[in-house]
Short mmCIF file of C-alpha atoms in Angstrom, two decimals:
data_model
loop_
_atom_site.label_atom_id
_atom_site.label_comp_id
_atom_site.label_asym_id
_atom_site.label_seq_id
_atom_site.Cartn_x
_atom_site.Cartn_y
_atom_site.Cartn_z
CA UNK F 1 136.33 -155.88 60.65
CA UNK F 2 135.60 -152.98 58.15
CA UNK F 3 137.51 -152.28 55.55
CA UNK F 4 137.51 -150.88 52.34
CA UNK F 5 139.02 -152.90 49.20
CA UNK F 6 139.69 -151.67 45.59
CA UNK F 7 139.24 -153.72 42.54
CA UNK F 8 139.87 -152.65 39.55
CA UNK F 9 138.14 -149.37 38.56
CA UNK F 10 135.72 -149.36 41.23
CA UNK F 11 135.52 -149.43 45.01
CA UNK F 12 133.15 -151.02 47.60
CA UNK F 13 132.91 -151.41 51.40
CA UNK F 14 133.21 -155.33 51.77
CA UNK F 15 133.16 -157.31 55.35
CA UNK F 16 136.40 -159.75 55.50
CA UNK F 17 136.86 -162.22 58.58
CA UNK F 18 140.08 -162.82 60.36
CA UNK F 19 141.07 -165.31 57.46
CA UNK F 20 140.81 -162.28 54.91
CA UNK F 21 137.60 -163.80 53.27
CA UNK F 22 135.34 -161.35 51.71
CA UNK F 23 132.05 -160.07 50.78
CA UNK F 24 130.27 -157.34 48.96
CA UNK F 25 127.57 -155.48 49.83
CA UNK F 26 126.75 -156.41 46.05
CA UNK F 27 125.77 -159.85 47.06
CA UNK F 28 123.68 -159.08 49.91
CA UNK F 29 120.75 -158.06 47.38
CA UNK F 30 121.47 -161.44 45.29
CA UNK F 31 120.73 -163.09 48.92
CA UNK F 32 117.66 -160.46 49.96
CA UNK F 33 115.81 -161.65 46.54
CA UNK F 34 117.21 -164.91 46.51
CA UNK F 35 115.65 -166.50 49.44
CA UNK F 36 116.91 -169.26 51.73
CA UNK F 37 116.81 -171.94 49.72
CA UNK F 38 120.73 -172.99 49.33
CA UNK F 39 121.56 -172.02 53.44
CA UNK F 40 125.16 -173.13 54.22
CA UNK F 41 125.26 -176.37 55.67
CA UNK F 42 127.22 -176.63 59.05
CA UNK F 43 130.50 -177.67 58.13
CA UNK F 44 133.99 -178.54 60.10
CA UNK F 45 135.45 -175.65 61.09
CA UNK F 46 139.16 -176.58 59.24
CA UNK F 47 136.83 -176.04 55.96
CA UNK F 48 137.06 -173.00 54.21
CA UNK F 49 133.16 -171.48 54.17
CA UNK F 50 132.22 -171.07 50.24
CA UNK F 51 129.95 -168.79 48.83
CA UNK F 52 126.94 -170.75 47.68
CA UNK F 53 125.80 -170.33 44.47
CA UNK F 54 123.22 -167.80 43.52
CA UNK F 55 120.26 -169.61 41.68
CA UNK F 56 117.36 -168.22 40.39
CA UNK F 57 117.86 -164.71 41.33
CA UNK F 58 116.34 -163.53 37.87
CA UNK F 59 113.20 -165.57 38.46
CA UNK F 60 112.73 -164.11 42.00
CA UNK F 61 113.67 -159.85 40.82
CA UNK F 62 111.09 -160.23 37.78
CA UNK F 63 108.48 -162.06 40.91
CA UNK F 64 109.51 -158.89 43.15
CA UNK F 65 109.07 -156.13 40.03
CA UNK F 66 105.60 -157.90 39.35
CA UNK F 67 103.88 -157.91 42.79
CA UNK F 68 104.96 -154.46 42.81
CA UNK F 69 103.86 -153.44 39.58
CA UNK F 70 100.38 -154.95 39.90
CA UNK F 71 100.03 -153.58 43.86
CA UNK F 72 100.73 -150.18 42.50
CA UNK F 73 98.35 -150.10 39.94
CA UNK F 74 95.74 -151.42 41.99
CA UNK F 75 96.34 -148.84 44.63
CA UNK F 76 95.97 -145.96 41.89
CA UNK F 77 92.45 -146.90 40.82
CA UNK F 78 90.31 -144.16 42.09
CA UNK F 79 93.33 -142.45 44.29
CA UNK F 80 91.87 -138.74 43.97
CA UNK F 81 88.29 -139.94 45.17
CA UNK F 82 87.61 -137.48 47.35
CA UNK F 83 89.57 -134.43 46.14
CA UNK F 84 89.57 -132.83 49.84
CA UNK F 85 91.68 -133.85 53.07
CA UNK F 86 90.35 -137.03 54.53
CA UNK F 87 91.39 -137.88 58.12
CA UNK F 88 94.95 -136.79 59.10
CA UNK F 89 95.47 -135.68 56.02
CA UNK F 90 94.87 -132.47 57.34
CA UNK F 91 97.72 -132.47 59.50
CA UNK F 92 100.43 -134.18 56.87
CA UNK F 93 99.39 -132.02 53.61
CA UNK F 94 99.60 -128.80 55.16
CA UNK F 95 103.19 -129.47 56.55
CA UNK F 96 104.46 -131.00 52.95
CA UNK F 97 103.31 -127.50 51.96
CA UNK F 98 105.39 -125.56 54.25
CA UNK F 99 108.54 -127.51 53.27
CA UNK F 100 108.13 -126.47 49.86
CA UNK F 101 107.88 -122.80 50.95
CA UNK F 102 110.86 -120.10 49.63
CA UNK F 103 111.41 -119.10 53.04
CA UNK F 104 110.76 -121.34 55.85
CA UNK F 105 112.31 -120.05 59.16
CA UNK F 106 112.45 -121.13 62.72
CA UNK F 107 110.89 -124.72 61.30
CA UNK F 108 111.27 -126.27 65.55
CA UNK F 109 108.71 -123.23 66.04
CA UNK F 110 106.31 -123.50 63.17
CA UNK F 111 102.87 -125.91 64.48
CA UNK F 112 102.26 -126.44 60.79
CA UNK F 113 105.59 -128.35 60.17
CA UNK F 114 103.69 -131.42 62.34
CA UNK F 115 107.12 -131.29 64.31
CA UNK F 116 105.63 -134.20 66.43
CA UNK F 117 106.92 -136.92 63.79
CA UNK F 118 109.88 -136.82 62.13
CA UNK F 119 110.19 -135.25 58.53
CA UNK F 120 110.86 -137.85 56.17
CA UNK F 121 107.70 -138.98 55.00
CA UNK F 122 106.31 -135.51 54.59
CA UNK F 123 109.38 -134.58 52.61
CA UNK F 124 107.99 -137.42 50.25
CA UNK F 125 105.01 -135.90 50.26
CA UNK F 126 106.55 -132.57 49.60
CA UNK F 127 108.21 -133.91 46.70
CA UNK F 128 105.14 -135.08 45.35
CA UNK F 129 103.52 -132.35 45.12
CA UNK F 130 105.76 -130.46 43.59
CA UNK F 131 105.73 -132.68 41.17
CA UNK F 132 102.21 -133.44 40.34
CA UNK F 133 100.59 -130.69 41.85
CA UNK F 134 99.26 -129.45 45.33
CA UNK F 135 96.06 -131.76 44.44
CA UNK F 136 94.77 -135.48 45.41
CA UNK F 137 97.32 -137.40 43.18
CA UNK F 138 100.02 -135.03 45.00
CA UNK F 139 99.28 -135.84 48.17
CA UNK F 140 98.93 -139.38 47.97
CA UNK F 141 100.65 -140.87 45.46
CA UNK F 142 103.90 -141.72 47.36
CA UNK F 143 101.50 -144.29 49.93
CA UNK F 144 100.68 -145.80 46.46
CA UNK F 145 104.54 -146.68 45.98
CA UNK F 146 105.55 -147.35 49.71
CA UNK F 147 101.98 -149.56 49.97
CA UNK F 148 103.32 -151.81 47.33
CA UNK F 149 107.05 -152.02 48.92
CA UNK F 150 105.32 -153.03 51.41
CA UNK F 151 103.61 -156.03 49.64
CA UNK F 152 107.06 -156.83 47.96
CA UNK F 153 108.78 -156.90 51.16
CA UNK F 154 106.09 -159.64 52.47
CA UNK F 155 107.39 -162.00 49.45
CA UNK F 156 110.67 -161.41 50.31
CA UNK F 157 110.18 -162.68 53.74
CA UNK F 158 108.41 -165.50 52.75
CA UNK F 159 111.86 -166.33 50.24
CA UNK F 160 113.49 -166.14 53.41
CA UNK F 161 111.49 -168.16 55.91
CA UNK F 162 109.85 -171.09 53.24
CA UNK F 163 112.32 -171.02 50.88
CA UNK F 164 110.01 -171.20 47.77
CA UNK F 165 108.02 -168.83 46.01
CA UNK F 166 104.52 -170.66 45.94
CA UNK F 167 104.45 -169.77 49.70
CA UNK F 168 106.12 -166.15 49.49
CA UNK F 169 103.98 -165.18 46.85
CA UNK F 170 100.86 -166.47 48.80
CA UNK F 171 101.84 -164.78 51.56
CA UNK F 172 102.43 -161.39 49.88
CA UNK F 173 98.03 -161.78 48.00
CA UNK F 174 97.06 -162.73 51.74
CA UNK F 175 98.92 -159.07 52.76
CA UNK F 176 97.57 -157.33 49.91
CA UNK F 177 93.93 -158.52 50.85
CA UNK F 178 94.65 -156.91 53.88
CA UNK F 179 91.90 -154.27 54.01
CA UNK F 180 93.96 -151.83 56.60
CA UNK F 181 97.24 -152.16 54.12
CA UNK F 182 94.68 -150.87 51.14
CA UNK F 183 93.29 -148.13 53.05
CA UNK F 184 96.34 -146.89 54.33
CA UNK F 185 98.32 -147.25 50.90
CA UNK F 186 95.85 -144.72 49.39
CA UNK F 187 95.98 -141.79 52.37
CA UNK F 188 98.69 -139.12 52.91
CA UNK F 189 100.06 -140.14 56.39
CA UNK F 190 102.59 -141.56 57.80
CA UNK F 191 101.42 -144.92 58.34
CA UNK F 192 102.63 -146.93 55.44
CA UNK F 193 105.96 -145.04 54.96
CA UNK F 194 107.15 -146.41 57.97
CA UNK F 195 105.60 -149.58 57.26
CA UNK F 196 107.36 -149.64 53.92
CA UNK F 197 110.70 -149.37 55.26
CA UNK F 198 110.22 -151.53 58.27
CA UNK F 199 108.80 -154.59 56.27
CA UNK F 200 112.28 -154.60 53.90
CA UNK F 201 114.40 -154.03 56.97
CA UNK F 202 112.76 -157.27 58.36
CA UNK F 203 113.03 -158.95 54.83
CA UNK F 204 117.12 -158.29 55.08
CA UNK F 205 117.42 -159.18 58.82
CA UNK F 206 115.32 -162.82 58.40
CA UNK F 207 117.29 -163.27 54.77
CA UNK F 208 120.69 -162.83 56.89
CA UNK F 209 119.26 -164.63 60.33
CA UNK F 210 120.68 -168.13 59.22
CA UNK F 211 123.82 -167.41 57.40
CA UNK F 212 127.20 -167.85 58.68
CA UNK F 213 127.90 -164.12 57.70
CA UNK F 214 125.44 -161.50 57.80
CA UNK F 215 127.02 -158.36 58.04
CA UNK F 216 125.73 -156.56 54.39
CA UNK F 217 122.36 -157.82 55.25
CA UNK F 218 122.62 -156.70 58.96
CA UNK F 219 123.99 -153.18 57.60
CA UNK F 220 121.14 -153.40 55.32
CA UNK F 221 118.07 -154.21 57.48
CA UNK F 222 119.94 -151.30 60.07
CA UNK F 223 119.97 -148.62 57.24
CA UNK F 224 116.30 -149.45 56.31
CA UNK F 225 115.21 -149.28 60.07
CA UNK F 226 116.63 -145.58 60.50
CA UNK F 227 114.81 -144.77 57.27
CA UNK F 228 111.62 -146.13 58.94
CA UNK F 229 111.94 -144.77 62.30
CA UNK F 230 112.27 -141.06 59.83
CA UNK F 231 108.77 -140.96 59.28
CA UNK F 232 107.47 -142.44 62.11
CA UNK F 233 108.80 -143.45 65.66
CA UNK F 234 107.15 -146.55 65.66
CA UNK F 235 109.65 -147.82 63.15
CA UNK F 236 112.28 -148.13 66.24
CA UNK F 237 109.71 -151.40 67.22
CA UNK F 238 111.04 -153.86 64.56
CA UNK F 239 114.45 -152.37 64.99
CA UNK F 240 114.41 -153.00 69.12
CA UNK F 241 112.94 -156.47 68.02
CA UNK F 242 116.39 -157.11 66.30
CA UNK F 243 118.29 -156.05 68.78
CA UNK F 244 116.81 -158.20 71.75
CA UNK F 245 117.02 -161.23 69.45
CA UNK F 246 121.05 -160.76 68.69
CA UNK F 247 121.40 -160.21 72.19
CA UNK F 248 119.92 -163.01 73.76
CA UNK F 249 121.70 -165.34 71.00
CA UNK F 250 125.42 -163.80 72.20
CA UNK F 251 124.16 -164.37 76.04
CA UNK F 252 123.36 -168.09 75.23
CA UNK F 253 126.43 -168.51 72.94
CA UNK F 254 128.54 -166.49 76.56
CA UNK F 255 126.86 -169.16 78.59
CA UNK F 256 127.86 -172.03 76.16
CA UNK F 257 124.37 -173.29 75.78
CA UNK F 258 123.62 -176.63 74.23
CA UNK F 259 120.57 -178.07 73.59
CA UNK F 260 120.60 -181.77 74.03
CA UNK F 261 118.54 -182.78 71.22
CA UNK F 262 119.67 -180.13 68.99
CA UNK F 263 117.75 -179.96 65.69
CA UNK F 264 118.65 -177.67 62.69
CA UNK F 265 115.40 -175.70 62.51
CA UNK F 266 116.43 -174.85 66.14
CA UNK F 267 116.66 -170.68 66.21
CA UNK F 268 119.48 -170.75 68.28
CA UNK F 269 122.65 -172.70 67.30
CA UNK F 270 126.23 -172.36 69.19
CA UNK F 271 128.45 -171.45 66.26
CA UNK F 272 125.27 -169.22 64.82
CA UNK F 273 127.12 -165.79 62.87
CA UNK F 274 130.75 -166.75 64.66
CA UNK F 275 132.43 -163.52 62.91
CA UNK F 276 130.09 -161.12 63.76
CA UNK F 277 131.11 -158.75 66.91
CA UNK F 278 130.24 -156.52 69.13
CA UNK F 279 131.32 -153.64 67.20
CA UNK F 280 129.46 -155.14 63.78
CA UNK F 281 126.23 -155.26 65.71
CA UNK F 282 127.05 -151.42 66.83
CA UNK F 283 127.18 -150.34 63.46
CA UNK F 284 124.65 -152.04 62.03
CA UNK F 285 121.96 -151.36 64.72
CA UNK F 286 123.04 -148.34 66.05
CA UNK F 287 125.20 -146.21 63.63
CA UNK F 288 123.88 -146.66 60.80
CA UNK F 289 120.28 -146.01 61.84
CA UNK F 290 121.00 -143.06 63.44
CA UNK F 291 122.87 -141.59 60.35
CA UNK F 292 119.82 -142.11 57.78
CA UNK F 293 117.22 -141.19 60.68
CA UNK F 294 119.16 -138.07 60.79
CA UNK F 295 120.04 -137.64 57.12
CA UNK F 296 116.34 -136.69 57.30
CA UNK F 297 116.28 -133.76 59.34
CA UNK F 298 118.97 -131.92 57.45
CA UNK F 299 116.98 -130.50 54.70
CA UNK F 300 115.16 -128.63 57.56
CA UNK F 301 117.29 -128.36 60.79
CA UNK F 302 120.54 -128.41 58.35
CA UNK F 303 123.76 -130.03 60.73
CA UNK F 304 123.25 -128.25 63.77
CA UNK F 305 123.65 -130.40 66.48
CA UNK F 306 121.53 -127.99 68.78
CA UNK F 307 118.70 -128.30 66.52
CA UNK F 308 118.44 -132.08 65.40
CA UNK F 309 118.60 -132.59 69.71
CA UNK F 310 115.79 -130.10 70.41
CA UNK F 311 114.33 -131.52 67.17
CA UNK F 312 114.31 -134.80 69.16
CA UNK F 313 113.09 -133.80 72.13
CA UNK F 314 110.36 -132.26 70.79
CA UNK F 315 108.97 -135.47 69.57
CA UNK F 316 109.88 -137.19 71.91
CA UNK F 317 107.60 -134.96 74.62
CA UNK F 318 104.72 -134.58 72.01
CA UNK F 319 104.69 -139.15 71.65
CA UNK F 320 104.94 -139.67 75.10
CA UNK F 321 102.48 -136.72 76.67
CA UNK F 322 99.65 -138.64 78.51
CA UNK F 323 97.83 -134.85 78.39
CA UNK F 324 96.13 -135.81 75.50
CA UNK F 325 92.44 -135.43 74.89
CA UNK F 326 90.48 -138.37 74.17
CA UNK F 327 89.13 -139.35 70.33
CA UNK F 328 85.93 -140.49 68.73
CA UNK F 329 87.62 -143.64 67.30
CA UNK F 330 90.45 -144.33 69.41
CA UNK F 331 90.97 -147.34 71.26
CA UNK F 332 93.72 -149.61 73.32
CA UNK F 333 96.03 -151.47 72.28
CA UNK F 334 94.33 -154.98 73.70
CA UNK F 335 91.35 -154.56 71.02
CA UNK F 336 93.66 -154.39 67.83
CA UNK F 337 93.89 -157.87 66.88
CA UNK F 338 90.07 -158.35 67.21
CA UNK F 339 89.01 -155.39 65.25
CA UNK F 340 86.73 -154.04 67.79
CA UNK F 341 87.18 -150.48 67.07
CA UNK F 342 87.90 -149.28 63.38
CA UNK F 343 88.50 -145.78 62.58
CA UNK F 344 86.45 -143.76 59.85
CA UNK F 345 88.09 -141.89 57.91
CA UNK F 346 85.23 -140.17 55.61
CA UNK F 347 81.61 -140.74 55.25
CA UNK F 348 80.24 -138.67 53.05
CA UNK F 349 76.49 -138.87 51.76
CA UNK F 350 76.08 -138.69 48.06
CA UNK F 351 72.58 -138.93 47.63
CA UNK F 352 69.49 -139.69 49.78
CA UNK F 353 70.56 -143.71 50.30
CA UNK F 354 74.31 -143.64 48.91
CA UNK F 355 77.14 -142.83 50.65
CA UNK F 356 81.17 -142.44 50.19
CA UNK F 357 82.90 -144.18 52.84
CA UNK F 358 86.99 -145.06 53.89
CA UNK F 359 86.96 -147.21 56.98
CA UNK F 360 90.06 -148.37 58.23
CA UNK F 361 89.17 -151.51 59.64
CA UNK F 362 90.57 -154.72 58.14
CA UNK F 363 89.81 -158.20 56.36
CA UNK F 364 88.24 -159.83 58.99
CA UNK F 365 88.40 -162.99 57.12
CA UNK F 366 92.63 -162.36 57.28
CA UNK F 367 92.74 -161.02 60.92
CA UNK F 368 90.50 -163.32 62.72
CA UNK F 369 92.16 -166.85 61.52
CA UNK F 370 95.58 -164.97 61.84
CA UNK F 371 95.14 -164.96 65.43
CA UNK F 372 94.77 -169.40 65.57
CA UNK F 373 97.82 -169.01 63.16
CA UNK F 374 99.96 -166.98 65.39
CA UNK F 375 99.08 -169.45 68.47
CA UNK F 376 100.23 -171.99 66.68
CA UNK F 377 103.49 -169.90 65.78
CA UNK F 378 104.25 -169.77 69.13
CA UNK F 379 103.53 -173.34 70.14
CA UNK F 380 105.99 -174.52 67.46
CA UNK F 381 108.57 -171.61 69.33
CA UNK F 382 108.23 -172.78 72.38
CA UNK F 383 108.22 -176.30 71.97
CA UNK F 384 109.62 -177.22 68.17
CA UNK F 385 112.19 -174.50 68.68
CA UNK F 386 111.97 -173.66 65.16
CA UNK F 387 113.86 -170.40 64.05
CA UNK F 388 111.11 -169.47 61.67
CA UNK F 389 108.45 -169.54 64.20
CA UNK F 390 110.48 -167.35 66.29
CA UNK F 391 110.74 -164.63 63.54
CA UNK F 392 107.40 -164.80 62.64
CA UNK F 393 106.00 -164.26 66.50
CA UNK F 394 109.09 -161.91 67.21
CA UNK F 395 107.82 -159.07 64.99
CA UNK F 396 104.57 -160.07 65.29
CA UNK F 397 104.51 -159.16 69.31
CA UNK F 398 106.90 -157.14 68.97
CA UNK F 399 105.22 -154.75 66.80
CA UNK F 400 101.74 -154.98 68.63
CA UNK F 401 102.99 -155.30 72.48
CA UNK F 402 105.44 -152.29 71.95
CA UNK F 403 102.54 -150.15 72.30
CA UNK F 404 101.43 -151.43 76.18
CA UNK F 405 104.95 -149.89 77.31
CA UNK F 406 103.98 -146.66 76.09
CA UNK F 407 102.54 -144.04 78.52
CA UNK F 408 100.40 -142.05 75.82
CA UNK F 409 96.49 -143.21 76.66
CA UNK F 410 95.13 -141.69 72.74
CA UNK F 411 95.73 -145.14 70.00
CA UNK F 412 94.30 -146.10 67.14
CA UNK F 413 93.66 -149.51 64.85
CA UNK F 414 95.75 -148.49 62.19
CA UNK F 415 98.66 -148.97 65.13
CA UNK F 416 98.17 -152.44 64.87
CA UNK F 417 99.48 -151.73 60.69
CA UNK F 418 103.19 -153.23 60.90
CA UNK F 419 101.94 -156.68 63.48
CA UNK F 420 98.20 -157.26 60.93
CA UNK F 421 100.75 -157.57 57.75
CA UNK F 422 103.28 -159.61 59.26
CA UNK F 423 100.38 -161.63 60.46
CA UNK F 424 99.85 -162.38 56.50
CA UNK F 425 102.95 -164.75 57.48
CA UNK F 426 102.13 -166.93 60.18
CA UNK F 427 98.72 -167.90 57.89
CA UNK F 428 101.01 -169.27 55.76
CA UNK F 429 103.26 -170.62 58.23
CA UNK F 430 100.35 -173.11 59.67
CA UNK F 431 98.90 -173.59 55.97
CA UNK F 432 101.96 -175.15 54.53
CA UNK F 433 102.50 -177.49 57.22
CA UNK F 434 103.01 -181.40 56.55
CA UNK F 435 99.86 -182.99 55.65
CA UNK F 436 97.55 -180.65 54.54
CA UNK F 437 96.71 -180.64 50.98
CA UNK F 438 98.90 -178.19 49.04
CA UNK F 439 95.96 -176.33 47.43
CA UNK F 440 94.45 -175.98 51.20
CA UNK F 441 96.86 -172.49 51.47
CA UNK F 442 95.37 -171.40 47.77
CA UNK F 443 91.67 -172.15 48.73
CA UNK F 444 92.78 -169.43 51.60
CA UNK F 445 93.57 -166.73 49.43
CA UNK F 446 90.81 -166.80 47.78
CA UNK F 447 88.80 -166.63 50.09
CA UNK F 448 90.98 -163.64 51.88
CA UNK F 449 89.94 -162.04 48.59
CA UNK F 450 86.38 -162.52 48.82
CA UNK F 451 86.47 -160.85 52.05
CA UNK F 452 88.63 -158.12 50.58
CA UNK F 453 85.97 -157.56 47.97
CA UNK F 454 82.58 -157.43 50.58
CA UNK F 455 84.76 -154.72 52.25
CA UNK F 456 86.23 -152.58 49.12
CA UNK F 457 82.86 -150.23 48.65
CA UNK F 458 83.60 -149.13 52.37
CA UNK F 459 87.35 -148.54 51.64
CA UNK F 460 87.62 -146.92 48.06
CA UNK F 461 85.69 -143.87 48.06
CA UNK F 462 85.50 -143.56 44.55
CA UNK F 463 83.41 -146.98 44.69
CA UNK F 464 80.67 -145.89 46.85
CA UNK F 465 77.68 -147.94 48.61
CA UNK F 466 74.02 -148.18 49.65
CA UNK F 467 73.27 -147.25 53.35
CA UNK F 468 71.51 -150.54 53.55
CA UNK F 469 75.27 -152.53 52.25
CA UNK F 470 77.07 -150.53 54.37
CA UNK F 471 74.84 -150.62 57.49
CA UNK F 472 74.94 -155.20 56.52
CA UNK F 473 79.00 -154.76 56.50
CA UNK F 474 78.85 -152.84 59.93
CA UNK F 475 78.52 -156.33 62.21
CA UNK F 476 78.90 -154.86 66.06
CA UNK F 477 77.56 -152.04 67.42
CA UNK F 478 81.47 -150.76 68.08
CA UNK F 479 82.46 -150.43 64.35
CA UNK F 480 79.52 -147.67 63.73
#
């Protein structure tokens, strides 16, 4: 149950089982950036369940800092290039404008708000610019910041599922060679905020998936997930994703399930979180996202109730409209993972055979081989069982398939964002495995970053290409 517990001078929410033991929400991040490494053992249940020790936390923060630090800076390099809206920017910049307006009234009835996606992310943007200025670096710098989270959060899921940083950071370069990731971490929209958020909720959810208590985590990962679903909708997928999982465990664990040749990679185990109930799952995936997914509307809507609900049922009839007019560069959700339709986001001609170009389209030397990965993710789910394989394909599909229940026709590839990164993990999922040489996943990187490379003059605009490089890079008649 929840209590609260004073010690000494200061006060925290801790999680104590119906023996009195305890935990703080304090150790939950020395677990999140800790990995998996020292998992509790199952043990007889007249035991007392220890806290294992926390090793090489230190090594693993200063890891976390330094992926971040070196994304960020990468994603700066020529961030103003070109000083004018490119793509949705249009829509985005103008509303972060309006926020920061001395009078905004009737915001549920003002089109330049964007009121078809929730605030949060523009308020970031908002923020920006009032602090660097209504120009380029305003608008964009916060993707910058959220883009490298995102990277972070990718080694922090590899902690979790290989238990070693080799893999984790390798896993985290292969995401960062992502092409789509880049593109969309140096853009004012929504995209990566979301993205940002979702990937640590995942991080805190897979870090607390094998451990006899996972409440602070849980609470964690269900915090992060309202945060995500803030600036964009799609942020609910990873958050259902969780959900379905928990509850398909508790109707196995109801039905007394046993598998006869039980293993303990197996991702479902009888005595698997045996103090976590009903009403800790309801709080974690339920009340807690909804309180920081509506934290966000109060700056606008302040707390009336009227408002946040018509608030939410305006975007609600604006996502799932079918009455929708078609796009140059949209396409369904069945051509994502193949790349068949990118989406250009400038092409500008700077002289007579040079020209500035952002195409979101992806490393097609990551996304291709990601898809041979993933099968083999879910052959080792299916047959081996294996709880990391089921994480791995869970957000995967999850993330991608979400959009075939939807009824709005109009998508796009940078959709496909949240399931192409997580993809970065099943690559090294298949690359690791016994008997292939250990420099085998290195040799992959690099060459992820040789593709990245071929396809930066088509995603930086400050870089810049010939027409005859760019029409080479263009391979099928759909990407032009």
């Amino acid at each position: 149950m929840w209590r609260n517990y004073h010690k000494r001078r200061w006060t925290c929410v801790m999680l104590s089982d119906s023996c009195g033991r305890m935990r703080s929400m304090k150790s939950a991040v020395f677990v999140f950036l800790r990995g998996e490494a020292d998992l509790p053992r199952k043990i007889a249940p007249q035991q007392p369940f220890e806290l294992p020790a926390v090793p090489k936390v230190s090594q693993s923060a200063v890891i976390a800092v330094a992926i971040f630090l070196v994304a960020h800076l990468a994603l700066l390099i020529g961030l103003t290039a070109p000083e004018k809206f490119v793509f949705d920017e249009v829509h985005y910049v103008p509303a972060a404008r309006q926020m920061l307006a001395p009078t905004m009234s009737q915001p549920m009835l003002n089109p330049m708000l964007n009121p078809m996606h929730p605030p949060l992310a523009k308020e970031m943007i908002a923020a920006s610019i009032a602090a660097f200025g209504d120009n380029a670096l305003g608008w964009r710098y916060p993707s910058t910041l959220f883009g490298a989270l995102a990277i972070v959060a990718i080694y922090l899921c590899g902690l979790a599922l290989f238990s070693a940083q080799g893999p984790a950071i390798a896993a985290a370069a292969i995401a960062g060679f992502n092409q789509m990731v880049y593109v969309q971490a140096r853009i004012a929209m929504l995209d990566i905020y979301a993205l940002g958020f979702g990937l640590l909720a995942i991080a805190a959810f897979m870090h607390g998936f094998r451990r006899e208590r996972p409440h602070a985590l849980f609470a964690f990962a269900g915090a992060l997930f309202g945060l995500a679903a803030a600036c964009k909708w799609s942020g609910l997928f990873p958050l259902g994703i969780c959900i379905v999982m928990i509850a398909v465990i508790r109707l196995l664990q109801g039905w007394h399930t046993l598998f006869a040749d039980a293993k303990p990679s197996d991702w479902y185990r009888p005595d698997l979180w045996p103090d976590l109930r009903v009403q800790h799952v309801a709080l974690c995936f339920a009340v807690l996202p909804a309180l920081t997914y509506l934290a966000a509307f109060v700056p606008l809507y302040g707390a009336s109730l009227p408002d946040l609900i018509e608030a939410q049922r305006r975007i609600f009839a604006d996502n799932t409209t079918t009455a929708i007019a078609g796009h140059t560069y949209m396409s369904a959700w069945p051509s994502w993972p193949l790349l068949a339709r990118p989406v250009w986001f400038l092409f500008d001609k700077t002289s007579e055979n040079n020209v500035s170009a952002i195409v979101c389209l992806g490393n097609p030397l990551v996304a291709w081989p990601a898809l041979l990965a993933l099968a083999v993710v879910l052959r080792d789910f299916i047959v081996a069982r294996r709880w990391d394989a089921l994480l791995i394909a869970a957000f995967y599909f999850g993330s991608w398939l979400a959009w075939a229940l939807l009824p709005r026709t109009l998508g796009f590839l940078y959709y496909y964002l949240p399931a192409a990164t997580v993809a970065s993990l099943a690559l090294v999922y298949v690359l690791r495995r016994d008997g292939l040489p250990r420099w085998l996943l290195w040799a992959y990187v690099g060459v992820a970053a040789i593709g990245f490379a071929v396809m930066l003059p088509i995603s930086a605009a400050f870089i810049g290409t010939s027409m005859q490089t760019f029409n080479r890079l263009m391979l099928f008649q759909s990407w032009i």
